[in-house]
């Protein structure tokens, strides 16, 4: 299983970024290899459509599960279309949330907020 | 003479000023470009002459042709597209109808299709024509609506009621104007907003003047800003409960009181004189 988590810094000690589309990095954790890598979120600086692009990049990374605090409706649509499970983060620790995914103690994130639309 | 009435945010009295100017002019046209929430017609109460739809070309996909190459997804600058195995997702509300994806698709799987994004109503009030643009809720951009609305600008006299803020909708209205009338509130925040729109008019190289609205006794940061930045103060409209009351009932000030009629006639003359002067420079 491959898990993605929005991260403030490129380290397992860093905290989860609360804003999915504008998170600076994503932690990609491969549970079989027990390995974590960090990728830049190229969508972070976008005025609009950041959620869609970030979601697309995660689809490209072939992740199975995303752990996040909140998610825009566009991104949610892309992820659910790609059958990626979205779980609700319980605290700011990346390592802790990974452990909780493995012990199946996270709930699904159901509520989404309206995606940021680039007015103009 | 085409005059854009601007303010850095909503609620400054921009529409109140626009409709009263248009009403005393009693000629030319009033153009409501506040496409998300046009309400000038509530004051002017025009008779409806015609209504037209504004469409824009958005892509639709033929999944039988699409091979999932993602060329379109990468190319779209607004990120309105996503590809997940077996499906190309198109987010219409993000799409700006630029046509690039259709042009680039190697499989010719995309086709541009007309979609209604808003409406334009044109009407009349005596010798004044009243034009209103309205965008559908959730659309990404009102620019095509404003473009179409302003095609009927009257060179003799047009009052353009701009959208609030300083985004690209506002730029679109400034571009069409000969002169910009900035409406400012007497607060720190008001002065910051004034600075933002003033900067826009400078970037776009348009002459501008300010109307200080809701003026009370005491310090007026917007007034200070105008004086420091060589921005001409055309008039001050005092904050009095009478004005607030009239506007909340969607009544025109100029119809109810001679005092306001004179005020707006003078303001109109001042604005037109300033614009004429600027044009000669
Ligand atoms: S460019 Fe054409 S073929 Fe490629 S993913 Fe987009 S729609 Fe499909
Ligand atoms: S028309 Fe332009 S904005 Fe719309 S999806 Fe295609 S490339 Fe993106």
Short mmCIF file of N, CA, C and O in Angstrom, two decimals, chain A residues 43 46 48-50 52-53 55-56 59-60 73-83 116-120, chain B residues 36 70 73 77-85 87 89 91 93-94 96 135 138-143 168-169:
data_model
loop_
_atom_site.label_atom_id
_atom_site.label_comp_id
_atom_site.label_asym_id
_atom_site.label_seq_id
_atom_site.Cartn_x
_atom_site.Cartn_y
_atom_site.Cartn_z
N UNK A 43 1.73 22.13 -7.41
CA UNK A 43 0.50 22.92 -7.49
C UNK A 43 0.45 24.00 -6.41
O UNK A 43 -0.40 24.87 -6.45
N UNK A 46 -0.31 27.77 -7.08
CA UNK A 46 -1.33 28.09 -8.08
C UNK A 46 -2.46 28.96 -7.55
O UNK A 46 -2.96 28.70 -6.47
N UNK A 48 -5.48 29.05 -8.75
CA UNK A 48 -6.71 28.23 -8.78
C UNK A 48 -6.36 26.86 -9.33
O UNK A 48 -5.31 26.66 -9.93
N UNK A 49 -7.25 25.91 -9.10
CA UNK A 49 -7.02 24.57 -9.64
C UNK A 49 -5.92 23.80 -8.94
O UNK A 49 -5.50 22.74 -9.42
N UNK A 50 -5.43 24.30 -7.79
CA UNK A 50 -4.33 23.63 -7.09
C UNK A 50 -4.75 22.23 -6.64
O UNK A 50 -3.98 21.28 -6.77
N UNK A 52 -6.97 20.17 -7.92
CA UNK A 52 -7.07 19.23 -9.04
C UNK A 52 -5.68 18.76 -9.45
O UNK A 52 -5.43 17.57 -9.64
N UNK A 53 -4.75 19.71 -9.56
CA UNK A 53 -3.40 19.34 -9.99
C UNK A 53 -2.71 18.46 -8.96
O UNK A 53 -2.07 17.46 -9.31
N UNK A 55 -4.09 16.51 -6.81
CA UNK A 55 -4.74 15.20 -6.84
C UNK A 55 -4.24 14.39 -8.04
O UNK A 55 -3.95 13.20 -7.93
N UNK A 56 -4.14 15.07 -9.19
CA UNK A 56 -3.65 14.38 -10.39
C UNK A 56 -2.24 13.83 -10.14
O UNK A 56 -1.93 12.70 -10.50
N UNK A 59 -2.44 10.76 -8.12
CA UNK A 59 -2.93 9.64 -8.95
C UNK A 59 -1.76 9.07 -9.75
O UNK A 59 -1.56 7.86 -9.83
N UNK A 60 -0.95 9.99 -10.30
CA UNK A 60 0.22 9.55 -11.08
C UNK A 60 1.21 8.76 -10.22
O UNK A 60 1.89 7.88 -10.73
N UNK A 73 -13.69 20.02 -3.04
CA UNK A 73 -14.57 19.05 -3.73
C UNK A 73 -14.00 18.57 -5.07
O UNK A 73 -14.21 17.43 -5.44
N UNK A 74 -13.26 19.44 -5.77
CA UNK A 74 -12.69 18.99 -7.06
C UNK A 74 -11.66 17.89 -6.84
O UNK A 74 -11.67 16.86 -7.51
N UNK A 75 -10.76 18.14 -5.89
CA UNK A 75 -9.72 17.15 -5.59
C UNK A 75 -10.36 15.85 -5.12
O UNK A 75 -9.96 14.76 -5.53
N UNK A 76 -11.40 15.96 -4.30
CA UNK A 76 -12.08 14.77 -3.78
C UNK A 76 -12.65 13.94 -4.93
O UNK A 76 -12.59 12.71 -4.93
N UNK A 77 -13.18 14.63 -5.94
CA UNK A 77 -13.77 13.93 -7.08
C UNK A 77 -12.71 13.16 -7.86
O UNK A 77 -12.92 12.01 -8.27
N UNK A 78 -11.56 13.82 -8.06
CA UNK A 78 -10.47 13.15 -8.79
C UNK A 78 -10.01 11.92 -8.01
O UNK A 78 -9.89 10.83 -8.57
N UNK A 79 -9.80 12.09 -6.71
CA UNK A 79 -9.28 10.99 -5.90
C UNK A 79 -10.28 9.84 -5.81
O UNK A 79 -9.91 8.66 -5.95
N UNK A 80 -11.55 10.17 -5.61
CA UNK A 80 -12.51 9.08 -5.48
C UNK A 80 -12.71 8.39 -6.82
O UNK A 80 -12.89 7.18 -6.89
N UNK A 81 -12.60 9.18 -7.91
CA UNK A 81 -12.69 8.57 -9.25
C UNK A 81 -11.57 7.57 -9.45
O UNK A 81 -11.75 6.54 -10.11
N UNK A 82 -10.40 7.87 -8.89
CA UNK A 82 -9.25 6.97 -9.04
C UNK A 82 -9.22 5.92 -7.93
O UNK A 82 -8.22 5.22 -7.75
N UNK A 83 -10.33 5.85 -7.17
CA UNK A 83 -10.48 4.86 -6.10
C UNK A 83 -9.41 4.98 -5.02
O UNK A 83 -8.96 3.99 -4.45
N UNK A 116 -11.16 25.83 -4.28
CA UNK A 116 -10.78 27.20 -4.58
C UNK A 116 -10.91 27.44 -6.08
O UNK A 116 -10.32 26.75 -6.86
N UNK A 117 -11.71 28.42 -6.43
CA UNK A 117 -11.89 28.70 -7.85
C UNK A 117 -11.17 30.01 -8.18
O UNK A 117 -11.26 30.97 -7.46
N UNK A 118 -10.46 29.97 -9.27
CA UNK A 118 -9.73 31.14 -9.69
C UNK A 118 -10.69 32.13 -10.32
O UNK A 118 -11.07 32.03 -11.47
N UNK A 119 -11.10 33.12 -9.53
CA UNK A 119 -12.03 34.12 -10.06
C UNK A 119 -11.27 35.07 -10.95
O UNK A 119 -10.35 35.73 -10.53
N UNK A 120 -11.68 35.16 -12.15
CA UNK A 120 -11.04 36.15 -12.99
C UNK A 120 -10.78 35.60 -14.34
O UNK A 120 -11.36 35.70 -15.26
N UNK B 36 -21.42 39.27 -10.56
CA UNK B 36 -21.78 38.29 -9.54
C UNK B 36 -23.02 38.72 -8.78
O UNK B 36 -23.79 37.89 -8.30
N UNK B 70 -2.71 12.26 -21.47
CA UNK B 70 -2.62 13.38 -20.52
C UNK B 70 -1.98 14.65 -21.09
O UNK B 70 -1.57 15.54 -20.34
N UNK B 73 -4.12 17.45 -19.90
CA UNK B 73 -4.02 17.69 -18.46
C UNK B 73 -2.80 18.55 -18.15
O UNK B 73 -2.86 19.51 -17.40
N UNK B 77 -3.45 25.46 -18.31
CA UNK B 77 -2.83 26.32 -17.30
C UNK B 77 -3.72 26.51 -16.08
O UNK B 77 -3.25 26.83 -15.00
N UNK B 78 -5.03 26.35 -16.25
CA UNK B 78 -5.94 26.56 -15.13
C UNK B 78 -6.16 25.29 -14.32
O UNK B 78 -6.83 25.30 -13.31
N UNK B 79 -5.61 24.18 -14.80
CA UNK B 79 -5.74 22.87 -14.13
C UNK B 79 -7.21 22.49 -13.97
O UNK B 79 -7.66 22.14 -12.88
N UNK B 80 -7.92 22.58 -15.06
CA UNK B 80 -9.33 22.22 -15.06
C UNK B 80 -9.55 20.77 -15.46
O UNK B 80 -10.66 20.29 -15.52
N UNK B 81 -8.45 20.06 -15.75
CA UNK B 81 -8.56 18.68 -16.22
C UNK B 81 -7.80 17.72 -15.32
O UNK B 81 -6.77 18.08 -14.75
N UNK B 82 -8.32 16.51 -15.19
CA UNK B 82 -7.59 15.46 -14.48
C UNK B 82 -7.87 14.16 -15.19
O UNK B 82 -8.97 13.94 -15.70
N UNK B 83 -6.86 13.31 -15.25
CA UNK B 83 -7.08 12.01 -15.87
C UNK B 83 -6.87 10.91 -14.84
O UNK B 83 -5.84 10.82 -14.20
N UNK B 84 -7.91 10.11 -14.66
CA UNK B 84 -7.77 8.93 -13.82
C UNK B 84 -8.05 7.75 -14.73
O UNK B 84 -8.73 7.93 -15.74
N UNK B 85 -7.52 6.59 -14.45
CA UNK B 85 -7.66 5.50 -15.41
C UNK B 85 -9.10 5.35 -15.91
O UNK B 85 -10.03 5.21 -15.13
N UNK B 87 -11.02 7.61 -17.33
CA UNK B 87 -11.88 8.79 -17.37
C UNK B 87 -11.09 10.10 -17.39
O UNK B 87 -10.18 10.30 -16.60
N UNK B 89 -11.56 13.84 -16.47
CA UNK B 89 -12.49 14.69 -15.74
C UNK B 89 -12.30 16.13 -16.20
O UNK B 89 -11.19 16.64 -16.26
N UNK B 91 -13.43 19.96 -15.23
CA UNK B 91 -14.09 20.81 -14.25
C UNK B 91 -14.49 22.13 -14.91
O UNK B 91 -13.69 23.05 -15.04
N UNK B 93 -16.24 24.59 -14.00
CA UNK B 93 -16.19 25.84 -13.24
C UNK B 93 -14.76 26.37 -13.16
O UNK B 93 -14.56 27.52 -12.79
N UNK B 94 -13.78 25.51 -13.44
CA UNK B 94 -12.40 26.01 -13.41
C UNK B 94 -11.95 26.41 -14.82
O UNK B 94 -11.15 27.31 -15.01
N UNK B 96 -11.40 28.00 -18.31
CA UNK B 96 -11.54 29.37 -18.81
C UNK B 96 -11.83 29.39 -20.31
O UNK B 96 -11.68 30.42 -20.96
N UNK B 135 -23.67 36.68 -14.16
CA UNK B 135 -22.94 35.44 -14.36
C UNK B 135 -23.66 34.30 -13.64
O UNK B 135 -24.25 34.51 -12.59
N UNK B 138 -21.10 29.94 -9.73
CA UNK B 138 -20.10 28.88 -9.82
C UNK B 138 -19.22 28.94 -11.05
O UNK B 138 -18.28 28.16 -11.18
N UNK B 139 -19.50 29.87 -11.98
CA UNK B 139 -18.65 29.96 -13.16
C UNK B 139 -17.28 30.51 -12.80
O UNK B 139 -17.13 31.24 -11.82
N UNK B 140 -16.27 30.19 -13.62
CA UNK B 140 -14.91 30.57 -13.28
C UNK B 140 -14.63 32.03 -13.62
O UNK B 140 -13.87 32.69 -12.93
N UNK B 141 -15.23 32.56 -14.66
CA UNK B 141 -14.88 33.92 -15.04
C UNK B 141 -16.04 34.65 -15.71
O UNK B 141 -16.78 34.08 -16.50
N UNK B 142 -16.17 35.92 -15.37
CA UNK B 142 -17.23 36.75 -15.95
C UNK B 142 -16.70 37.62 -17.09
O UNK B 142 -17.44 38.42 -17.64
N UNK B 143 -15.42 37.45 -17.42
CA UNK B 143 -14.82 38.31 -18.45
C UNK B 143 -15.60 38.31 -19.77
O UNK B 143 -15.88 39.37 -20.32
N UNK B 168 -9.20 40.56 -12.40
CA UNK B 168 -9.16 40.78 -13.83
C UNK B 168 -10.48 41.29 -14.39
O UNK B 168 -10.51 41.90 -15.44
N UNK B 169 -11.59 41.09 -13.65
CA UNK B 169 -12.86 41.66 -14.10
C UNK B 169 -12.78 43.18 -14.06
O UNK B 169 -13.30 43.88 -14.93
#
